[in-house]
């Protein structure tokens, strides 16, 4: 199967990253893994992925969000500014309004990802979202 | 550490200056004001730790100055300087929030003792305030951290199951498929237990009370039903909603009320018989609105009724035990309804069904 696109998974949970990788590999994607925000930023520049799947809570509660902010606004990363980001987390629904993307006031200073998925997800759910984000990116 | 900042408010220059001499010698930073008004203006521009106020001043007396400082910033410590004859009014000023008083004439040592004690009190006040804030922040983040620690490993495990059951790790035999499916179901109910427990611990009566607002009941019932359509269809249970059109609004926090209703209706579906019925009725009852969730299910043994709202309590009946559940749904509903100032009660007949009745405060027509 020809490789469809390159996807970077940024997640400090090695198991979660691995199972996510298997789902994507089985569907013909090329997959790269980074285990924290810093490595994620480095791999974005080195590997130039077409899409990033990003965990919200790694070392700190906001590590995922700060990576989004860096990618979107750091002038050194301008080439990757529009890379689609799919955020995943097992905590969003339980952290109250802090992570609810509808609340303008709380989300004011945080950069928004392009899409969001609660962990765990069904393989099809993930593949649908990824395909949609990639299609949207290509169309724009 | 910064030197302590002291303000002396006294209309007599000699008193002001001698206070400053004593305190400055101890390394304190002292500013002076000759009237209450001037002192308050200085406080606005430059905050300080402790204020010495003369009781008897023309224009604005010491008691009034103390009161205004307290309004401005209650953490500033105030000490009144009084003549012997005015101790009674010094006591009155202490009722207004002055920390201590110092009768004239006083020696430098007496002044220092009172000031040092006042500063110590301020330090302790500020420290305990900082600790309290830190504790509150920890409590807020605690739930987030626990959520993360409990849910992340489960999410990782469940994700592997999704991959395996999706055939991504290779073909599975029917027996393997079945065992993995069962294991996944058990994990999912563990996840549900964690979620319910977190819901329960996060529910705070104060937060609900703050969000109480006139709420149309029908909207809450509708949104509660939305998440339950699937399980009702699966169980072949008909859900009927019977709300009078002229029902007054209720004082409610829509989110938590929806959750309470959803738990009650979910139970009514889950513990029903196949082909059974759930009816949600409401009516006005004086200054209240009562909402009844009625089912045609297995019912509750009268002996068990007193316990059904307890956390983690589950019915002993085999038919009840055969359904997955965490024993928290009713406890959450009860907590929500109580925070609303309402009541949640149940009547039931074994083998026939149960009626859970919510009483909520109605919004008065105006």
Tab-separated table of C-alpha atoms in Angstrom:
chain	number	residue	atom	x	y	z
A	1	UNK	CA	0.000	0.000	0.000
A	2	UNK	CA	1.365	3.406	-0.874
A	3	UNK	CA	2.007	5.698	2.050
A	4	UNK	CA	-0.850	8.151	2.432
A	5	UNK	CA	0.659	10.785	4.687
A	6	UNK	CA	3.129	11.165	7.534
A	7	UNK	CA	1.658	11.537	11.006
A	8	UNK	CA	3.455	12.551	14.196
A	9	UNK	CA	2.065	11.220	17.488
A	10	UNK	CA	3.106	13.248	20.551
A	11	UNK	CA	2.182	11.340	23.700
A	12	UNK	CA	4.070	10.470	26.876
A	13	UNK	CA	2.098	7.228	27.230
A	14	UNK	CA	4.161	4.791	25.175
A	15	UNK	CA	1.339	2.224	25.079
A	16	UNK	CA	-1.201	4.680	23.877
A	17	UNK	CA	1.197	5.936	21.229
A	18	UNK	CA	1.866	2.367	20.111
A	19	UNK	CA	-1.772	1.343	19.726
A	20	UNK	CA	-2.530	4.588	17.918
A	21	UNK	CA	0.435	3.939	15.652
A	22	UNK	CA	-0.849	0.444	14.830
A	23	UNK	CA	-4.226	1.809	13.801
A	24	UNK	CA	-2.603	4.354	11.519
A	25	UNK	CA	-0.045	1.933	10.073
A	26	UNK	CA	-2.793	-0.559	9.258
A	27	UNK	CA	-4.478	2.162	7.256
A	28	UNK	CA	-1.337	2.949	5.283
A	29	UNK	CA	0.005	6.020	7.053
A	30	UNK	CA	3.620	6.611	7.909
A	31	UNK	CA	3.978	7.230	11.652
A	32	UNK	CA	6.554	9.001	13.833
A	33	UNK	CA	6.371	9.136	17.643
A	34	UNK	CA	7.579	11.774	20.100
A	35	UNK	CA	7.240	11.247	23.834
A	36	UNK	CA	7.091	14.837	25.049
A	37	UNK	CA	6.422	18.371	23.858
A	38	UNK	CA	10.063	19.224	23.276
A	39	UNK	CA	10.736	16.141	21.201
A	40	UNK	CA	7.471	16.855	19.411
A	41	UNK	CA	8.648	20.304	18.339
A	42	UNK	CA	11.962	18.895	17.163
A	43	UNK	CA	10.307	16.140	15.150
A	44	UNK	CA	7.894	18.564	13.555
A	45	UNK	CA	10.909	20.359	12.096
A	46	UNK	CA	12.905	17.239	11.250
A	47	UNK	CA	10.187	14.995	9.928
A	48	UNK	CA	7.797	17.599	8.499
A	49	UNK	CA	4.681	15.540	9.236
A	50	UNK	CA	1.379	16.214	7.464
A	51	UNK	CA	-0.587	16.012	10.718
A	52	UNK	CA	0.066	15.905	14.468
A	53	UNK	CA	-1.863	13.828	17.002
A	54	UNK	CA	-1.198	15.492	20.333
A	55	UNK	CA	-1.897	14.504	23.931
A	56	UNK	CA	-3.024	17.409	26.128
A	57	UNK	CA	-1.592	16.378	29.479
A	58	UNK	CA	1.947	15.154	29.515
A	59	UNK	CA	4.547	16.363	32.019
A	60	UNK	CA	2.334	19.295	32.918
A	61	UNK	CA	-1.344	19.926	32.493
A	62	UNK	CA	-0.791	22.375	29.688
A	63	UNK	CA	2.123	20.854	27.802
A	64	UNK	CA	-0.077	19.960	24.849
A	65	UNK	CA	-1.528	23.435	24.645
A	66	UNK	CA	1.873	25.075	24.792
A	67	UNK	CA	3.008	22.960	21.866
A	68	UNK	CA	0.002	24.143	19.866
A	69	UNK	CA	0.833	27.724	20.772
A	70	UNK	CA	4.469	27.319	19.696
A	71	UNK	CA	3.546	25.751	16.380
A	72	UNK	CA	0.938	28.385	15.643
A	73	UNK	CA	2.809	31.493	16.696
A	74	UNK	CA	6.577	30.904	16.953
A	75	UNK	CA	8.170	32.753	13.977
A	76	UNK	CA	10.880	30.058	13.761
A	77	UNK	CA	8.186	27.490	13.104
A	78	UNK	CA	6.321	29.601	10.559
A	79	UNK	CA	6.712	26.881	7.922
A	80	UNK	CA	4.590	24.548	10.078
A	81	UNK	CA	2.068	27.117	11.225
A	82	UNK	CA	-0.871	25.504	9.440
A	83	UNK	CA	-0.144	21.884	10.217
A	84	UNK	CA	-3.411	20.180	11.293
A	85	UNK	CA	-3.426	19.227	14.977
A	86	UNK	CA	-5.745	16.617	16.434
A	87	UNK	CA	-5.743	16.794	20.199
A	88	UNK	CA	-6.497	13.728	22.287
A	89	UNK	CA	-6.970	13.327	26.025
A	90	UNK	CA	-8.544	11.113	28.602
A	91	UNK	CA	-9.303	14.064	30.838
A	92	UNK	CA	-11.145	16.708	28.897
A	93	UNK	CA	-14.639	15.784	29.943
A	94	UNK	CA	-13.595	15.724	33.589
A	95	UNK	CA	-11.621	18.877	33.945
A	96	UNK	CA	-14.681	21.029	33.647
A	97	UNK	CA	-14.659	24.214	31.672
A	98	UNK	CA	-10.882	24.450	31.649
A	99	UNK	CA	-10.663	22.274	28.599
A	100	UNK	CA	-14.004	22.934	27.069
A	101	UNK	CA	-13.278	24.642	23.824
A	102	UNK	CA	-16.584	26.477	23.787
A	103	UNK	CA	-15.780	28.622	26.788
A	104	UNK	CA	-14.237	31.751	25.323
A	105	UNK	CA	-13.187	33.153	28.642
A	106	UNK	CA	-11.226	30.100	29.729
A	107	UNK	CA	-9.813	29.351	26.343
A	108	UNK	CA	-8.844	32.947	25.680
A	109	UNK	CA	-5.113	32.508	26.002
A	110	UNK	CA	-4.894	28.944	24.722
A	111	UNK	CA	-4.468	28.079	21.083
A	112	UNK	CA	-7.087	25.750	19.766
A	113	UNK	CA	-6.353	22.498	18.010
A	114	UNK	CA	-8.146	21.716	14.752
A	115	UNK	CA	-10.068	18.857	16.248
A	116	UNK	CA	-10.453	16.946	19.456
A	117	UNK	CA	-10.959	13.289	20.361
A	118	UNK	CA	-11.554	11.707	23.777
A	119	UNK	CA	-9.324	8.764	24.710
A	120	UNK	CA	-9.917	5.913	24.163
A	121	UNK	CA	-11.356	6.062	20.657
A	122	UNK	CA	-12.512	3.525	18.113
A	123	UNK	CA	-10.046	2.924	15.272
A	124	UNK	CA	-12.603	4.076	12.732
A	125	UNK	CA	-13.274	7.267	14.666
A	126	UNK	CA	-9.599	8.147	14.588
A	127	UNK	CA	-9.137	7.297	10.924
A	128	UNK	CA	-12.213	9.318	9.931
A	129	UNK	CA	-11.004	12.410	11.784
A	130	UNK	CA	-7.483	12.094	10.426
A	131	UNK	CA	-8.708	11.655	6.854
A	132	UNK	CA	-11.035	14.622	7.231
A	133	UNK	CA	-8.339	16.909	8.629
A	134	UNK	CA	-5.922	15.936	5.865
A	135	UNK	CA	-8.584	16.499	3.204
A	136	UNK	CA	-9.445	19.884	4.681
A	137	UNK	CA	-5.768	20.845	4.680
A	138	UNK	CA	-5.338	19.817	1.055
A	139	UNK	CA	-8.419	21.745	-0.001
A	140	UNK	CA	-7.305	24.974	1.633
B	1	UNK	CA	12.729	40.749	53.352
B	2	UNK	CA	11.372	44.253	52.901
B	3	UNK	CA	11.411	46.434	56.007
B	4	UNK	CA	7.965	46.687	57.601
B	5	UNK	CA	6.039	49.783	56.511
B	6	UNK	CA	4.363	51.794	59.258
B	7	UNK	CA	2.114	54.822	58.930
B	8	UNK	CA	1.609	57.141	61.887
B	9	UNK	CA	-1.519	59.312	61.844
B	10	UNK	CA	-1.499	61.920	64.596
B	11	UNK	CA	-2.388	65.606	64.624
B	12	UNK	CA	0.400	66.404	67.104
B	13	UNK	CA	3.675	66.768	65.347
B	14	UNK	CA	5.768	65.873	68.361
B	15	UNK	CA	3.952	62.568	68.787
B	16	UNK	CA	4.385	61.697	65.103
B	17	UNK	CA	8.053	62.492	65.056
B	18	UNK	CA	8.881	60.633	68.238
B	19	UNK	CA	7.094	57.526	66.999
B	20	UNK	CA	9.092	57.727	63.809
B	21	UNK	CA	12.366	58.068	65.710
B	22	UNK	CA	11.694	54.936	67.773
B	23	UNK	CA	10.497	52.805	64.864
B	24	UNK	CA	13.056	53.954	62.298
B	25	UNK	CA	15.814	52.996	64.706
B	26	UNK	CA	14.509	49.424	64.440
B	27	UNK	CA	14.812	49.486	60.676
B	28	UNK	CA	11.140	50.117	59.942
B	29	UNK	CA	10.041	52.386	57.155
B	30	UNK	CA	7.814	55.073	58.654
B	31	UNK	CA	5.607	57.631	56.956
B	32	UNK	CA	3.606	60.316	58.733
B	33	UNK	CA	0.215	61.949	58.297
B	34	UNK	CA	-1.284	64.794	60.317
B	35	UNK	CA	-4.938	63.921	59.733
B	36	UNK	CA	-7.142	60.931	59.018
B	37	UNK	CA	-7.817	62.173	55.522
B	38	UNK	CA	-4.152	62.610	54.682
B	39	UNK	CA	-3.397	59.174	56.135
B	40	UNK	CA	-6.038	57.464	54.038
B	41	UNK	CA	-4.759	59.187	50.920
B	42	UNK	CA	-1.247	57.987	51.684
B	43	UNK	CA	-2.524	54.459	52.201
B	44	UNK	CA	-4.179	54.515	48.785
B	45	UNK	CA	-0.910	55.411	47.058
B	46	UNK	CA	1.364	53.322	49.193
B	47	UNK	CA	0.127	50.262	51.046
B	48	UNK	CA	1.578	49.595	54.472
B	49	UNK	CA	1.606	46.859	57.073
B	50	UNK	CA	0.547	48.663	60.218
B	51	UNK	CA	-1.058	52.025	61.022
B	52	UNK	CA	-0.784	53.858	64.332
B	53	UNK	CA	-3.808	56.147	64.718
B	54	UNK	CA	-4.367	58.800	67.317
B	55	UNK	CA	-7.864	58.534	68.706
B	56	UNK	CA	-8.518	62.214	69.298
B	57	UNK	CA	-8.109	64.223	66.167
B	58	UNK	CA	-10.147	67.105	64.809
B	59	UNK	CA	-12.145	66.527	61.618
B	60	UNK	CA	-12.019	62.687	61.469
B	61	UNK	CA	-11.498	60.807	64.724
B	62	UNK	CA	-9.446	57.642	65.151
B	63	UNK	CA	-12.424	55.292	65.298
B	64	UNK	CA	-13.615	56.506	61.915
B	65	UNK	CA	-10.091	56.215	60.458
B	66	UNK	CA	-9.847	52.621	61.710
B	67	UNK	CA	-13.193	51.808	60.140
B	68	UNK	CA	-12.181	53.263	56.789
B	69	UNK	CA	-8.840	51.457	56.773
B	70	UNK	CA	-10.694	48.251	57.445
B	71	UNK	CA	-12.956	48.899	54.463
B	72	UNK	CA	-9.928	49.686	52.327
B	73	UNK	CA	-7.887	46.608	53.223
B	74	UNK	CA	-8.856	44.443	56.194
B	75	UNK	CA	-5.395	42.886	56.314
B	76	UNK	CA	-3.772	46.172	57.449
B	77	UNK	CA	-3.228	46.102	61.201
B	78	UNK	CA	-4.364	49.224	63.059
B	79	UNK	CA	-3.302	50.321	66.553
B	80	UNK	CA	-4.991	53.207	68.364
B	81	UNK	CA	-3.086	55.687	70.464
B	82	UNK	CA	-5.284	56.967	73.292
B	83	UNK	CA	-5.226	59.130	76.388
B	84	UNK	CA	-6.062	57.475	79.727
B	85	UNK	CA	-9.515	58.975	79.753
B	86	UNK	CA	-10.461	57.517	76.410
B	87	UNK	CA	-9.906	53.821	76.946
B	88	UNK	CA	-13.616	53.181	76.563
B	89	UNK	CA	-13.636	54.567	73.075
B	90	UNK	CA	-10.492	52.613	72.320
B	91	UNK	CA	-12.450	49.493	73.165
B	92	UNK	CA	-15.167	50.718	70.830
B	93	UNK	CA	-12.557	51.164	68.112
B	94	UNK	CA	-11.317	47.636	68.652
B	95	UNK	CA	-14.831	46.492	67.941
B	96	UNK	CA	-14.496	48.316	64.628
B	97	UNK	CA	-11.453	46.209	63.834
B	98	UNK	CA	-8.493	47.926	65.515
B	99	UNK	CA	-5.992	45.305	66.566
B	100	UNK	CA	-4.764	46.930	69.783
B	101	UNK	CA	-4.458	50.232	71.638
B	102	UNK	CA	-1.625	52.051	73.309
B	103	UNK	CA	-2.382	54.444	76.206
B	104	UNK	CA	-0.478	57.713	76.331
B	105	UNK	CA	2.096	58.396	77.536
B	106	UNK	CA	4.056	55.351	76.447
B	107	UNK	CA	7.714	54.460	76.511
B	108	UNK	CA	9.630	53.522	73.337
B	109	UNK	CA	9.684	49.903	74.538
B	110	UNK	CA	5.938	49.820	74.999
B	111	UNK	CA	5.478	51.179	71.494
B	112	UNK	CA	7.840	48.584	70.047
B	113	UNK	CA	6.129	45.703	71.820
B	114	UNK	CA	2.713	46.648	70.446
B	115	UNK	CA	4.021	47.333	66.944
B	116	UNK	CA	6.052	44.113	66.774
B	117	UNK	CA	3.088	42.085	67.925
B	118	UNK	CA	0.872	43.780	65.360
B	119	UNK	CA	3.370	43.053	62.595
B	120	UNK	CA	3.603	39.440	63.697
B	121	UNK	CA	-0.177	39.161	63.458
B	122	UNK	CA	-0.110	40.619	59.967
B	123	UNK	CA	2.615	38.198	58.905
B	124	UNK	CA	0.587	35.253	60.193
B	125	UNK	CA	-2.577	36.565	58.518
B	126	UNK	CA	-0.859	36.897	55.161
B	127	UNK	CA	0.808	33.519	55.530
B	128	UNK	CA	-2.419	31.741	56.354
B	129	UNK	CA	-4.148	33.495	53.480
B	130	UNK	CA	-1.431	32.324	51.086
B	131	UNK	CA	-1.657	28.792	52.454
B	132	UNK	CA	-5.416	28.814	52.083
B	133	UNK	CA	-5.115	29.905	48.464
B	134	UNK	CA	-2.521	27.236	47.799
B	135	UNK	CA	-4.757	24.606	49.366
B	136	UNK	CA	-7.710	25.694	47.244
B	137	UNK	CA	-5.618	25.540	44.090
B	138	UNK	CA	-4.430	22.068	45.052
B	139	UNK	CA	-7.977	20.939	45.634
B	140	UNK	CA	-9.007	22.258	42.245
B	141	UNK	CA	-6.135	20.524	40.498
B	142	UNK	CA	-6.483	17.384	42.555
B	143	UNK	CA	-9.474	16.170	40.588
B	144	UNK	CA	-7.669	16.835	37.322
B	145	UNK	CA	-4.590	14.961	38.471
B	146	UNK	CA	-6.535	12.006	39.845
B	147	UNK	CA	-8.539	11.872	36.656
B	148	UNK	CA	-5.384	11.750	34.668
B	149	UNK	CA	-3.713	9.116	36.836
B	150	UNK	CA	-6.744	6.829	36.913
B	151	UNK	CA	-8.024	7.249	33.430
B	152	UNK	CA	-4.832	7.308	31.404
B	153	UNK	CA	-3.762	3.708	32.044
B	154	UNK	CA	-7.325	2.517	31.438
B	155	UNK	CA	-7.501	4.493	28.223
B	156	UNK	CA	-4.237	2.949	27.062
B	157	UNK	CA	-5.483	-0.567	27.845
B	158	UNK	CA	-8.838	0.031	26.177
B	159	UNK	CA	-7.070	1.364	23.128
B	160	UNK	CA	-5.149	-1.899	22.769
B	161	UNK	CA	-8.447	-3.770	23.002
B	162	UNK	CA	-9.880	-1.601	20.245
B	163	UNK	CA	-6.875	-2.407	18.083
B	164	UNK	CA	-7.043	-6.149	18.793
B	165	UNK	CA	-10.806	-6.370	18.381
B	166	UNK	CA	-10.534	-4.349	15.202
B	167	UNK	CA	-8.372	-7.164	13.809
B	168	UNK	CA	-5.462	-4.757	13.367
B	169	UNK	CA	-3.115	-7.005	15.349
B	170	UNK	CA	-4.103	-10.055	13.293
B	171	UNK	CA	-7.129	-12.300	12.881
B	172	UNK	CA	-8.825	-13.471	16.099
B	173	UNK	CA	-10.620	-16.734	16.675
B	174	UNK	CA	-14.227	-16.513	17.783
B	175	UNK	CA	-13.320	-17.569	21.328
B	176	UNK	CA	-10.566	-14.964	21.568
B	177	UNK	CA	-12.874	-12.345	20.164
B	178	UNK	CA	-15.490	-13.168	22.790
B	179	UNK	CA	-13.093	-13.134	25.725
B	180	UNK	CA	-11.542	-9.893	24.642
B	181	UNK	CA	-14.993	-8.349	24.226
B	182	UNK	CA	-15.943	-9.387	27.751
B	183	UNK	CA	-12.698	-8.040	29.124
B	184	UNK	CA	-13.305	-4.786	27.321
B	185	UNK	CA	-16.816	-4.511	28.765
B	186	UNK	CA	-15.454	-4.998	32.277
B	187	UNK	CA	-12.869	-2.322	31.699
B	188	UNK	CA	-15.506	0.015	30.376
B	189	UNK	CA	-17.583	-0.411	33.504
B	190	UNK	CA	-14.483	0.303	35.568
B	191	UNK	CA	-14.033	3.484	33.553
B	192	UNK	CA	-17.680	4.325	34.220
B	193	UNK	CA	-17.125	3.795	37.941
B	194	UNK	CA	-14.200	6.201	37.912
B	195	UNK	CA	-16.224	8.763	35.991
B	196	UNK	CA	-19.172	8.508	38.369
B	197	UNK	CA	-16.918	8.735	41.388
B	198	UNK	CA	-15.257	11.822	39.990
B	199	UNK	CA	-18.645	13.353	39.226
B	200	UNK	CA	-19.641	12.687	42.780
B	201	UNK	CA	-16.534	14.205	44.308
B	202	UNK	CA	-16.649	17.217	42.034
B	203	UNK	CA	-20.281	18.017	42.754
B	204	UNK	CA	-20.224	20.945	45.093
B	205	UNK	CA	-23.351	22.304	46.603
B	206	UNK	CA	-21.943	25.834	46.555
B	207	UNK	CA	-21.240	25.702	42.823
B	208	UNK	CA	-24.740	24.454	42.073
B	209	UNK	CA	-26.344	27.131	44.241
B	210	UNK	CA	-24.355	29.809	42.402
B	211	UNK	CA	-25.715	28.595	39.062
B	212	UNK	CA	-29.390	28.377	40.051
B	213	UNK	CA	-31.513	30.193	37.495
B	214	UNK	CA	-35.053	30.055	36.091
B	215	UNK	CA	-34.955	26.942	33.937
B	216	UNK	CA	-37.623	25.371	31.716
B	217	UNK	CA	-37.971	21.784	32.898
B	218	UNK	CA	-38.895	20.496	29.445
B	219	UNK	CA	-35.468	21.421	28.069
B	220	UNK	CA	-33.680	19.543	30.831
B	221	UNK	CA	-35.842	16.466	30.311
B	222	UNK	CA	-35.295	16.598	26.543
B	223	UNK	CA	-31.538	16.847	26.795
B	224	UNK	CA	-31.444	14.109	29.432
B	225	UNK	CA	-33.423	11.852	27.086
B	226	UNK	CA	-31.120	12.492	24.158
B	227	UNK	CA	-28.338	10.387	25.620
B	228	UNK	CA	-30.714	7.577	26.535
B	229	UNK	CA	-32.565	6.908	23.286
B	230	UNK	CA	-30.190	4.146	22.319
B	231	UNK	CA	-30.476	2.168	25.549
B	232	UNK	CA	-34.280	2.561	25.535
B	233	UNK	CA	-34.474	1.172	22.011
B	234	UNK	CA	-32.130	-1.652	22.858
B	235	UNK	CA	-34.254	-2.625	25.847
B	236	UNK	CA	-37.500	-2.016	23.909
B	237	UNK	CA	-38.704	0.383	26.574
B	238	UNK	CA	-41.064	3.202	25.614
B	239	UNK	CA	-40.325	6.563	27.239
B	240	UNK	CA	-43.272	8.874	27.554
B	241	UNK	CA	-42.977	12.500	28.654
B	242	UNK	CA	-46.024	14.200	30.035
B	243	UNK	CA	-45.378	17.812	30.996
B	244	UNK	CA	-48.222	20.342	31.206
B	245	UNK	CA	-47.766	23.282	28.850
B	246	UNK	CA	-48.345	25.825	31.610
B	247	UNK	CA	-45.696	24.388	33.955
B	248	UNK	CA	-43.782	27.190	35.689
B	249	UNK	CA	-40.013	27.348	35.309
B	250	UNK	CA	-37.933	25.845	38.117
B	251	UNK	CA	-34.979	27.270	40.041
B	252	UNK	CA	-32.244	25.002	38.776
B	253	UNK	CA	-28.713	24.627	37.549
B	254	UNK	CA	-29.543	23.178	34.115
B	255	UNK	CA	-26.384	21.044	33.820
B	256	UNK	CA	-26.589	19.258	37.127
B	257	UNK	CA	-30.386	18.917	36.985
B	258	UNK	CA	-30.051	17.306	33.585
B	259	UNK	CA	-27.549	14.879	35.052
B	260	UNK	CA	-29.871	14.012	37.937
B	261	UNK	CA	-32.810	13.459	35.574
B	262	UNK	CA	-30.631	11.469	33.244
B	263	UNK	CA	-29.555	9.167	36.079
B	264	UNK	CA	-33.162	8.617	37.164
B	265	UNK	CA	-34.439	7.939	33.654
B	266	UNK	CA	-31.434	5.728	32.837
B	267	UNK	CA	-32.243	3.605	35.894
B	268	UNK	CA	-35.907	3.457	34.942
B	269	UNK	CA	-34.887	2.077	31.557
B	270	UNK	CA	-32.154	-0.222	32.834
B	271	UNK	CA	-34.217	-1.879	35.574
B	272	UNK	CA	-37.305	-2.167	33.397
B	273	UNK	CA	-38.714	-5.216	31.683
B	274	UNK	CA	-38.428	-5.705	27.981
B	275	UNK	CA	-41.311	-3.905	26.342
B	276	UNK	CA	-41.866	-1.896	29.528
B	277	UNK	CA	-42.633	1.783	29.905
B	278	UNK	CA	-41.054	4.841	31.521
B	279	UNK	CA	-43.208	7.878	32.188
B	280	UNK	CA	-41.859	11.300	33.108
B	281	UNK	CA	-44.597	13.486	34.554
B	282	UNK	CA	-44.545	16.904	36.139
B	283	UNK	CA	-47.073	19.109	37.835
B	284	UNK	CA	-47.249	22.267	39.818
B	285	UNK	CA	-47.612	21.761	43.537
B	286	UNK	CA	-47.994	25.034	45.403
B	287	UNK	CA	-44.653	26.820	45.274
B	288	UNK	CA	-42.976	23.685	43.918
B	289	UNK	CA	-42.874	21.585	40.805
B	290	UNK	CA	-42.850	17.834	41.273
B	291	UNK	CA	-41.345	15.602	38.640
B	292	UNK	CA	-42.064	11.875	38.763
B	293	UNK	CA	-40.075	9.239	36.893
B	294	UNK	CA	-42.167	6.108	36.830
B	295	UNK	CA	-41.159	2.693	35.524
B	296	UNK	CA	-42.732	-0.731	35.078
B	297	UNK	CA	-39.635	-2.602	36.122
B	298	UNK	CA	-38.350	-4.926	38.788
B	299	UNK	CA	-39.171	-2.637	41.723
B	300	UNK	CA	-37.304	-2.323	45.012
B	301	UNK	CA	-37.692	-4.441	48.113
B	302	UNK	CA	-39.177	-2.264	50.926
B	303	UNK	CA	-36.269	-3.299	53.163
B	304	UNK	CA	-33.824	-1.807	50.694
B	305	UNK	CA	-35.570	1.527	50.163
B	306	UNK	CA	-33.665	3.324	52.965
B	307	UNK	CA	-30.349	2.487	51.316
B	308	UNK	CA	-30.926	3.134	47.637
B	309	UNK	CA	-29.508	6.677	47.790
B	310	UNK	CA	-26.323	5.585	49.577
B	311	UNK	CA	-23.077	5.790	47.670
B	312	UNK	CA	-22.094	2.491	46.044
B	313	UNK	CA	-25.258	0.734	47.295
B	314	UNK	CA	-26.658	-1.746	44.806
B	315	UNK	CA	-29.863	-3.732	45.112
B	316	UNK	CA	-29.545	-7.324	46.292
B	317	UNK	CA	-32.015	-8.614	43.712
B	318	UNK	CA	-30.520	-10.859	41.067
B	319	UNK	CA	-32.313	-9.023	38.293
B	320	UNK	CA	-30.744	-5.770	39.496
B	321	UNK	CA	-27.296	-7.279	39.926
B	322	UNK	CA	-27.396	-8.642	36.396
B	323	UNK	CA	-27.279	-5.059	35.072
B	324	UNK	CA	-24.007	-3.168	35.080
B	325	UNK	CA	-24.004	-0.281	37.529
B	326	UNK	CA	-21.775	1.619	39.918
B	327	UNK	CA	-24.203	2.355	42.751
B	328	UNK	CA	-23.555	6.054	42.388
B	329	UNK	CA	-26.308	7.236	40.041
B	330	UNK	CA	-28.934	7.803	42.718
B	331	UNK	CA	-26.399	9.212	45.181
B	332	UNK	CA	-25.422	11.816	42.594
B	333	UNK	CA	-29.066	12.615	41.828
B	334	UNK	CA	-29.807	12.993	45.535
B	335	UNK	CA	-26.842	15.320	46.071
B	336	UNK	CA	-27.852	17.470	43.099
B	337	UNK	CA	-31.485	17.755	44.182
B	338	UNK	CA	-30.514	18.656	47.755
B	339	UNK	CA	-28.227	21.404	46.499
B	340	UNK	CA	-31.289	22.718	44.663
B	341	UNK	CA	-33.135	22.908	47.973
B	342	UNK	CA	-35.449	20.145	46.781
B	343	UNK	CA	-36.194	16.567	47.748
B	344	UNK	CA	-35.895	13.234	45.994
B	345	UNK	CA	-38.063	10.376	47.246
B	346	UNK	CA	-39.058	6.946	46.038
B	347	UNK	CA	-42.060	4.663	46.296
B	348	UNK	CA	-41.851	1.197	44.878
B	349	UNK	CA	-43.619	-2.100	44.636
B	350	UNK	CA	-41.549	-5.218	44.165
B	351	UNK	CA	-42.234	-6.732	40.774
B	352	UNK	CA	-44.381	-3.802	39.608
B	353	UNK	CA	-42.048	-0.830	39.354
B	354	UNK	CA	-40.828	2.313	41.098
B	355	UNK	CA	-41.622	6.018	41.116
B	356	UNK	CA	-38.845	8.497	41.885
B	357	UNK	CA	-40.232	11.922	42.710
B	358	UNK	CA	-38.279	15.169	42.579
B	359	UNK	CA	-39.578	18.316	44.230
B	360	UNK	CA	-38.028	21.533	42.971
B	361	UNK	CA	-38.749	25.171	43.744
B	362	UNK	CA	-40.884	26.827	41.101
B	363	UNK	CA	-40.140	30.306	39.808
B	364	UNK	CA	-42.976	32.535	40.900
B	365	UNK	CA	-45.013	34.063	38.064
B	366	UNK	CA	-44.464	37.760	37.778
